[in-house]
Short mmCIF file of C-alpha atoms in Angstrom, two decimals:
data_model
loop_
_atom_site.label_atom_id
_atom_site.label_comp_id
_atom_site.label_asym_id
_atom_site.label_seq_id
_atom_site.Cartn_x
_atom_site.Cartn_y
_atom_site.Cartn_z
CA MET A 287 55.46 93.86 80.66
CA PHE A 288 58.79 92.44 80.85
CA ALA A 289 59.93 89.12 80.10
CA PRO A 290 59.65 86.72 82.62
CA THR A 291 63.39 85.25 82.02
CA ILE A 292 65.01 88.81 82.14
CA LEU A 293 62.43 89.45 85.90
CA ALA A 294 64.19 85.98 86.75
CA THR A 295 67.82 86.81 86.17
CA ALA A 296 69.88 88.40 89.21
CA GLU A 297 70.82 91.89 89.42
CA PRO A 298 74.69 92.60 88.16
CA PRO A 299 76.36 91.52 90.99
CA ILE A 300 79.88 93.54 91.40
CA PRO A 301 77.71 97.17 91.12
CA ALA A 302 75.83 95.46 94.39
CA ALA A 303 79.12 95.27 96.46
CA ARG A 304 80.83 98.35 95.36
CA GLN A 305 77.32 99.76 96.66
CA TRP A 306 78.19 98.71 100.12
CA ALA A 307 81.49 100.74 99.60
CA SER A 308 79.77 104.10 99.56
CA ARG A 309 79.31 103.88 103.33
CA TYR A 310 83.02 102.86 104.23
CA ASP A 311 84.34 106.31 106.20
CA GLY A 312 88.26 105.52 105.14
CA ALA A 313 89.61 104.81 108.74
CA GLN A 314 91.36 101.78 107.14
CA GLY A 315 92.94 103.75 104.63
CA PRO A 316 92.12 103.88 100.94
CA ALA A 317 89.17 101.15 99.55
CA LEU A 318 91.02 97.89 98.64
CA ASP A 319 88.94 96.89 95.31
CA LEU A 320 88.94 92.55 94.96
CA THR A 321 85.69 92.35 93.30
CA GLN A 322 85.92 92.49 89.39
CA ALA A 323 89.02 90.41 87.74
CA VAL A 324 90.75 93.27 86.11
CA PRO A 325 94.59 93.29 85.02
CA GLY A 326 96.32 95.53 87.92
CA TYR A 327 98.90 96.62 85.48
CA PRO A 328 98.46 98.79 82.29
CA PRO A 329 98.69 97.32 78.47
CA HIS A 330 101.82 97.45 77.14
CA PRO A 331 102.64 101.00 75.64
CA GLU A 332 103.19 99.86 72.21
CA MET A 333 99.91 98.24 72.44
CA LEU A 334 98.16 101.53 73.63
CA LEU A 335 100.07 103.36 70.37
CA ARG A 336 98.51 100.77 68.10
CA LEU A 337 94.81 100.68 69.47
CA GLY A 338 95.22 104.60 68.73
CA GLU A 339 96.18 104.46 65.82
CA ALA A 340 94.05 102.11 64.68
CA ALA A 341 91.12 103.49 66.13
CA SER A 342 91.92 106.49 63.25
CA ARG A 343 92.10 104.58 60.61
CA ALA A 344 89.48 104.89 58.14
CA ASP A 345 89.54 101.36 56.59
CA LEU A 346 88.78 99.94 60.04
CA ALA A 347 85.86 102.21 60.41
CA GLY A 348 83.65 100.12 58.20
CA TYR A 349 82.17 96.45 58.72
CA GLY A 350 84.69 93.75 58.74
CA PRO A 351 84.04 90.02 58.62
CA ILE A 352 81.53 88.36 60.09
CA GLU A 353 84.05 85.87 62.19
CA GLY A 354 86.83 88.36 62.89
CA ASP A 355 89.73 89.83 60.72
CA VAL A 356 91.70 87.25 59.26
CA ALA A 357 94.95 88.83 60.40
CA LEU A 358 93.80 88.21 64.05
CA ARG A 359 92.28 84.84 63.42
CA ASP A 360 95.49 83.72 61.71
CA ALA A 361 97.47 84.81 64.74
CA LEU A 362 95.22 83.54 67.24
CA ALA A 363 95.08 79.97 65.61
CA GLU A 364 98.98 79.77 65.38
CA ASP A 365 99.04 80.62 69.08
CA VAL A 366 96.30 77.80 70.15
CA SER A 367 98.25 75.57 68.16
CA SER A 368 101.65 76.51 69.83
CA LEU A 369 100.46 76.39 73.03
CA TYR A 370 98.56 73.32 72.90
CA GLY A 371 100.40 71.38 70.80
CA GLY A 372 97.65 70.68 67.91
CA LEU A 373 96.95 72.14 64.39
CA VAL A 374 93.97 74.83 64.49
CA SER A 375 93.01 76.85 61.44
CA ALA A 376 91.91 80.22 61.13
CA GLY A 377 88.97 78.49 59.84
CA GLU A 378 88.18 77.56 63.19
CA VAL A 379 88.50 80.53 64.85
CA ALA A 380 85.98 83.37 65.44
CA ILE A 381 86.53 86.36 67.04
CA THR A 382 83.81 88.02 69.48
CA ALA A 383 82.74 91.08 71.09
CA GLY A 384 84.55 89.45 74.56
CA CYS A 385 84.21 86.35 76.16
CA ASN A 386 80.67 86.79 77.98
CA LEU A 387 79.53 87.00 74.33
CA ALA A 388 81.29 84.08 73.22
CA PHE A 389 79.96 81.90 75.69
CA ALA A 390 76.03 83.37 75.20
CA MET A 391 76.34 82.92 71.55
CA VAL A 392 77.80 79.26 71.61
CA MET A 393 74.84 78.75 74.03
CA LYS A 394 72.54 79.90 71.17
CA VAL A 395 73.94 77.24 69.08
CA LEU A 396 73.77 74.36 71.56
CA ALA A 397 70.50 74.84 73.47
CA ALA A 398 66.89 75.52 73.05
CA PRO A 399 64.37 77.07 75.79
CA GLY A 400 63.78 74.27 78.59
CA ASP A 401 67.23 72.05 77.54
CA ASN A 402 70.06 72.19 80.42
CA VAL A 403 73.70 72.80 80.78
CA LEU A 404 75.67 71.47 83.25
CA ILE A 405 77.96 74.19 85.49
CA PRO A 406 80.22 73.22 88.33
CA THR A 407 79.45 75.20 91.04
CA PRO A 408 80.47 77.44 92.50
CA TRP A 409 80.04 79.11 88.91
CA TYR A 410 80.78 82.24 87.07
CA PHE A 411 77.45 84.25 87.62
CA ASN A 412 77.10 85.50 84.15
CA HIS A 413 77.24 82.11 82.57
CA GLU A 414 73.95 81.56 84.66
CA MET A 415 72.33 84.98 83.92
CA ALA A 416 73.24 84.44 80.42
CA LEU A 417 71.15 80.75 80.46
CA ARG A 418 68.47 81.97 82.43
CA MET A 419 67.65 84.62 79.94
CA ALA A 420 67.84 82.43 76.90
CA GLY A 421 65.25 80.05 79.12
CA VAL A 422 68.09 77.27 79.75
CA GLU A 423 68.54 75.64 83.02
CA ALA A 424 71.86 76.35 84.62
CA ARG A 425 72.22 72.62 85.99
CA PRO A 426 74.66 72.88 89.02
CA LEU A 427 77.56 70.30 89.61
CA PRO A 428 78.71 70.66 93.11
CA CYS A 429 82.36 70.87 93.59
CA ASP A 430 83.83 70.06 97.10
CA ALA A 431 86.33 72.11 98.62
CA GLU A 432 87.97 69.08 99.76
CA ALA A 433 88.65 67.87 96.23
CA GLY A 434 90.24 71.37 95.64
CA PHE A 435 86.44 72.77 93.73
CA VAL A 436 88.11 70.16 90.86
CA PRO A 437 84.65 68.61 89.37
CA ASP A 438 83.96 65.18 89.01
CA PRO A 439 82.74 63.04 85.84
CA GLU A 440 80.91 60.28 87.47
CA ARG A 441 79.21 62.79 89.65
CA ALA A 442 78.12 64.75 86.20
CA GLU A 443 77.16 61.82 84.15
CA ALA A 444 74.36 60.68 87.04
CA LEU A 445 72.97 64.52 86.45
CA LEU A 446 72.54 64.63 82.91
CA ASP A 447 68.98 63.42 81.15
CA GLU A 448 67.93 63.55 77.92
CA ARG A 449 67.24 67.63 77.86
CA SER A 450 71.09 68.10 78.64
CA CYS A 451 72.99 69.62 75.59
CA ALA A 452 76.38 70.52 77.13
CA ILE A 453 78.72 70.73 79.53
CA LEU A 454 80.64 73.65 80.75
CA LEU A 455 84.12 73.96 82.51
CA VAL A 456 86.00 76.96 83.69
CA THR A 457 89.43 76.64 83.93
CA PRO A 458 91.55 78.25 85.63
CA ASN A 459 88.33 78.66 87.38
CA ASN A 460 86.44 81.95 88.62
CA PRO A 461 85.58 82.17 91.16
CA THR A 462 87.72 79.50 93.11
CA GLY A 463 90.88 79.79 91.08
CA ALA A 464 91.21 75.83 90.79
CA VAL A 465 93.13 74.80 87.80
CA TYR A 466 91.55 71.32 86.45
CA PRO A 467 94.08 68.57 85.59
CA PRO A 468 94.42 67.26 81.92
CA GLU A 469 93.05 64.07 82.85
CA THR A 470 90.19 65.58 84.00
CA ILE A 471 89.18 67.53 80.96
CA ALA A 472 89.88 64.30 79.37
CA ALA A 473 87.42 62.57 81.00
CA PHE A 474 84.60 64.84 80.57
CA GLN A 475 85.50 64.76 76.92
CA ALA A 476 85.34 61.29 77.18
CA LEU A 477 81.52 61.82 78.94
CA CYS A 478 80.30 64.00 76.05
CA GLU A 479 81.37 61.84 73.59
CA ARG A 480 79.69 58.86 74.74
CA ARG A 481 76.45 60.90 75.86
CA GLY A 482 76.48 62.64 72.15
CA ILE A 483 76.35 66.24 73.95
CA GLU A 484 79.21 69.28 73.70
CA LEU A 485 81.82 69.96 76.00
CA VAL A 486 82.59 73.83 76.32
CA VAL A 487 85.49 75.06 78.13
CA ASP A 488 86.05 78.32 78.88
CA GLU A 489 89.83 79.08 79.20
CA THR A 490 89.94 82.88 79.76
CA TYR A 491 92.88 82.76 82.22
CA ARG A 492 94.91 80.11 80.44
CA ASP A 493 97.66 82.89 79.97
CA PHE A 494 98.62 82.86 83.84
CA LEU A 495 99.43 78.56 83.58
CA ASP A 496 103.01 77.49 83.31
CA ALA A 497 101.99 74.06 81.40
CA ARG A 498 99.90 73.08 78.75
CA PRO A 499 96.46 73.09 80.12
CA HIS A 500 94.94 70.19 77.96
CA ASP A 501 95.77 67.80 75.39
CA LEU A 502 92.48 68.19 73.78
CA PHE A 503 93.54 70.18 70.56
CA ALA A 504 96.85 67.93 70.28
CA GLU A 505 94.71 64.80 70.01
CA GLY A 506 92.06 66.60 67.47
CA ARG A 507 89.14 66.25 69.88
CA GLY A 508 86.13 68.19 68.86
CA PHE A 509 85.18 70.65 71.79
CA VAL A 510 84.25 74.16 72.26
CA HIS A 511 86.89 76.42 73.57
CA LEU A 512 86.11 80.10 74.76
CA TYR A 513 89.09 82.81 75.08
CA SER A 514 89.62 86.54 76.02
CA PHE A 515 91.92 88.68 75.18
CA SER A 516 91.07 91.23 77.91
CA LYS A 517 93.21 89.52 80.85
CA ALA A 518 96.24 88.85 79.15
CA PHE A 519 96.85 91.92 77.07
CA CYS A 520 94.70 94.32 79.76
CA ILE A 521 92.41 95.77 77.57
CA PRO A 522 88.89 94.41 79.04
CA GLY A 523 87.11 97.61 77.78
CA HIS A 524 87.81 96.79 74.09
CA ARG A 525 85.73 93.93 74.60
CA LEU A 526 87.44 91.00 72.61
CA GLY A 527 87.19 87.03 73.03
CA ALA A 528 87.30 84.47 70.76
CA VAL A 529 85.50 80.93 69.98
CA VAL A 530 88.08 77.96 68.58
CA ALA A 531 85.84 75.12 67.33
CA ARG A 532 85.28 72.70 64.58
CA ALA A 533 84.34 73.57 60.99
CA ALA A 534 80.72 72.33 61.29
CA PHE A 535 80.61 74.31 64.78
CA GLN A 536 81.54 78.01 63.22
CA GLU A 537 79.38 77.53 60.06
CA GLN A 538 76.06 77.58 62.76
CA LEU A 539 78.01 80.13 65.11
CA ARG A 540 77.58 82.36 62.02
CA LYS A 541 74.26 83.02 62.55
CA ALA A 542 74.42 83.81 65.77
CA LEU A 543 77.63 86.38 65.11
CA ASP A 544 76.11 88.17 62.50
CA THR A 545 72.86 88.51 64.64
CA LEU A 546 73.98 89.43 67.60
CA GLN A 547 76.99 91.63 66.88
CA ILE A 548 77.86 91.77 63.04
CA CYS A 549 81.07 91.71 63.38
CA PRO A 550 83.70 92.63 66.09
CA ALA A 551 85.36 95.97 66.91
CA ARG A 552 87.95 96.18 64.44
CA PRO A 553 90.92 98.63 65.65
CA GLY A 554 91.47 96.23 68.69
CA GLN A 555 92.02 93.68 66.46
CA ALA A 556 94.42 95.30 64.48
CA ALA A 557 96.29 95.85 67.26
CA LEU A 558 95.97 92.14 68.65
CA ALA A 559 97.38 90.63 65.30
CA TRP A 560 100.39 92.11 66.26
CA ALA A 561 100.56 91.76 70.05
CA ILE A 562 99.63 88.28 70.17
CA PRO A 563 103.33 87.26 68.38
CA ALA A 564 105.41 90.53 69.42
CA LEU A 565 104.21 90.52 73.33
CA ARG A 566 104.85 86.69 74.41
CA ASP A 567 107.74 87.53 76.63
CA TRP A 568 105.58 90.58 78.45
CA ARG A 569 102.91 88.15 78.79
CA ALA A 570 105.36 85.57 80.30
CA ARG A 571 106.29 88.48 82.70
CA ASN A 572 103.05 89.10 83.62
CA ARG A 573 102.44 85.62 84.44
CA ARG A 574 105.06 85.98 86.81
CA ILE A 575 104.00 89.42 88.24
CA MET A 576 100.80 87.26 88.94
CA ASP A 577 102.52 84.20 90.58
CA GLY A 578 103.88 86.71 93.17
CA ARG A 579 100.70 88.40 93.56
CA ALA A 580 99.09 84.91 94.44
CA ARG A 581 102.29 84.36 97.02
CA ALA A 582 101.57 87.58 98.72
CA CYS A 583 97.86 86.18 98.71
CA ARG A 584 98.68 83.51 100.24
CA GLU A 585 101.01 84.53 102.73
CA ALA A 586 98.23 87.19 104.05
CA LEU A 587 95.92 84.62 104.55
CA SER A 588 98.16 82.40 106.29
CA ALA A 589 95.94 82.34 109.36
CA HIS A 590 92.75 81.77 107.33
CA ARG A 591 91.52 78.88 105.28
CA ILE A 592 92.06 79.48 101.65
CA ASP A 593 90.04 76.32 99.73
CA ALA A 594 91.48 77.34 96.27
CA ILE A 595 93.29 79.69 94.70
CA GLY A 596 95.19 80.64 91.44
CA ALA A 597 95.39 82.64 88.27
CA TYR A 598 93.33 85.33 89.52
CA PHE A 599 91.37 84.51 92.71
CA ALA A 600 91.20 82.87 96.15
CA TYR A 601 88.61 81.15 97.55
CA LEU A 602 88.67 82.01 101.12
CA ARG A 603 86.27 80.00 103.71
CA LEU A 604 84.91 81.95 106.45
CA PRO A 605 85.69 80.89 110.14
CA GLU A 606 82.62 79.41 112.13
CA ALA A 607 82.37 82.83 114.26
CA ALA A 608 81.94 84.69 111.40
CA PRO A 609 78.60 85.70 109.53
CA ASP A 610 77.18 84.30 106.19
CA ALA A 611 79.01 85.59 103.28
CA VAL A 612 76.57 88.32 101.91
CA GLU A 613 76.85 89.90 105.30
CA ALA A 614 80.48 89.58 105.92
CA ALA A 615 81.21 91.10 102.62
CA ARG A 616 78.90 93.94 103.40
CA LEU A 617 80.62 94.75 106.50
CA LEU A 618 84.05 94.28 105.12
CA ALA A 619 83.26 97.08 102.67
CA GLU A 620 81.28 99.38 104.77
CA ARG A 621 83.88 99.10 107.91
CA THR A 622 87.26 98.00 106.45
CA GLY A 623 86.92 99.40 102.22
CA LEU A 624 87.72 95.97 101.67
CA LEU A 625 85.60 95.00 98.42
CA VAL A 626 84.94 91.00 97.73
CA LEU A 627 82.12 89.01 96.28
CA PRO A 628 80.15 86.69 98.61
CA GLY A 629 79.88 82.94 97.49
CA PRO A 630 76.07 83.03 96.73
CA PHE A 631 77.04 85.39 94.00
CA PHE A 632 78.48 81.92 92.49
CA GLY A 633 75.37 79.92 93.28
CA PRO A 634 73.91 77.38 95.58
CA GLY A 635 75.86 75.86 98.62
CA GLN A 636 78.61 78.95 99.03
CA HIS A 637 77.11 80.87 101.73
CA ARG A 638 80.31 80.58 103.72
CA HIS A 639 83.29 81.87 101.04
CA LEU A 640 84.32 84.74 99.62
CA ARG A 641 85.85 85.67 96.53
CA LEU A 642 89.18 87.85 96.71
CA ALA A 643 90.27 88.64 93.09
CA PHE A 644 93.74 89.51 94.34
CA ALA A 645 95.08 89.88 90.91
CA ASN A 646 93.62 93.64 91.02
CA ALA A 647 96.29 95.06 93.70
CA GLU A 648 100.04 95.13 94.34
CA ALA A 649 101.52 92.49 96.42
CA GLU A 650 102.13 95.39 98.95
CA ARG A 651 98.55 96.32 99.34
CA LEU A 652 97.48 92.31 99.86
CA GLY A 653 99.66 92.62 102.84
CA ASP A 654 96.42 94.65 104.33
CA LEU A 655 94.33 91.63 104.36
CA PRO A 656 94.96 90.41 107.66
CA LYS A 657 94.02 93.69 109.79
CA ARG A 658 90.91 94.31 107.55
CA LEU A 659 89.69 90.66 107.97
CA LEU A 660 90.11 90.88 111.43
CA TRP A 661 88.81 93.89 112.15
CA ALA A 662 85.18 93.10 110.62
CA GLY A 663 85.43 89.70 112.58
CA ALA A 664 86.06 87.73 109.09
#
């Protein structure tokens, strides 16, 4: 009755974690939800105004170009060129209905059923889910806490075979927050070129870095870059992302774009075409806000072991006396109103970790973490 691939796909993790909190009695104060990576501050007021105006325009109510409106593609191409030091054109940019769909459509271009894609673990669960639905193996590349959860290219090469079609990197990483050094990304690109497969780099959180993430654009290296407007511009509900890749890749991607989304929603595109250049200083201030929240989280958890932290996330190792991660997360939600995601939601070998999306909460609220963790024995 139902496709085996969908039956084999896990249930959405975040609603499951939030269900645990329905049994919280409020004794520790208001619930503190650190499950989903959402911007912990509102969009810029002018952005909201322009979104409303664009939504009322008749010319934006019809279909737009498959690859997205030219004004936004031009603006993002200029932004990428400026940040990375390369020269990206609008013809190398496609706008998508969010970055999750960007990934799924990119995989339609690269992977056939029975193929495999190498993904460092812990992984972002929606990546694995999208591949499983497509009949593609998400092949784990284990990353060690001792190495800051940065993947090893030599270890990756040993896992590749004749059905490997791509390697996915996520940096800054979800769930760990780890930031991959430019030389690591370059080594993975060299590996992919040597083996004749594609490197895909999800850089959803790149706006929260202070330095250029890598030199692949500057060097003209062919790879696939995934981006999300959700976090930097605080508009996750408008579902807009992007794929930046060479023209030959975009030609094939158009087939998936036309089939799965026809065109991305247009009012948000119109507002973003203005926002990318106009809100650069605002984005920089928000980056400093996130840096402050990271410091507050690190300070609040000074008595605990944080194996990685960065951008939006802290990856917390449970002490030996605590139960395994799923049980610990359940107890935290039910007893203290602290909602976090357990490591097993992010792949194999993660039963002693919890992910905290600290970016969701003000620094003052993050100060509540010690008493909530202690009370639940975590």
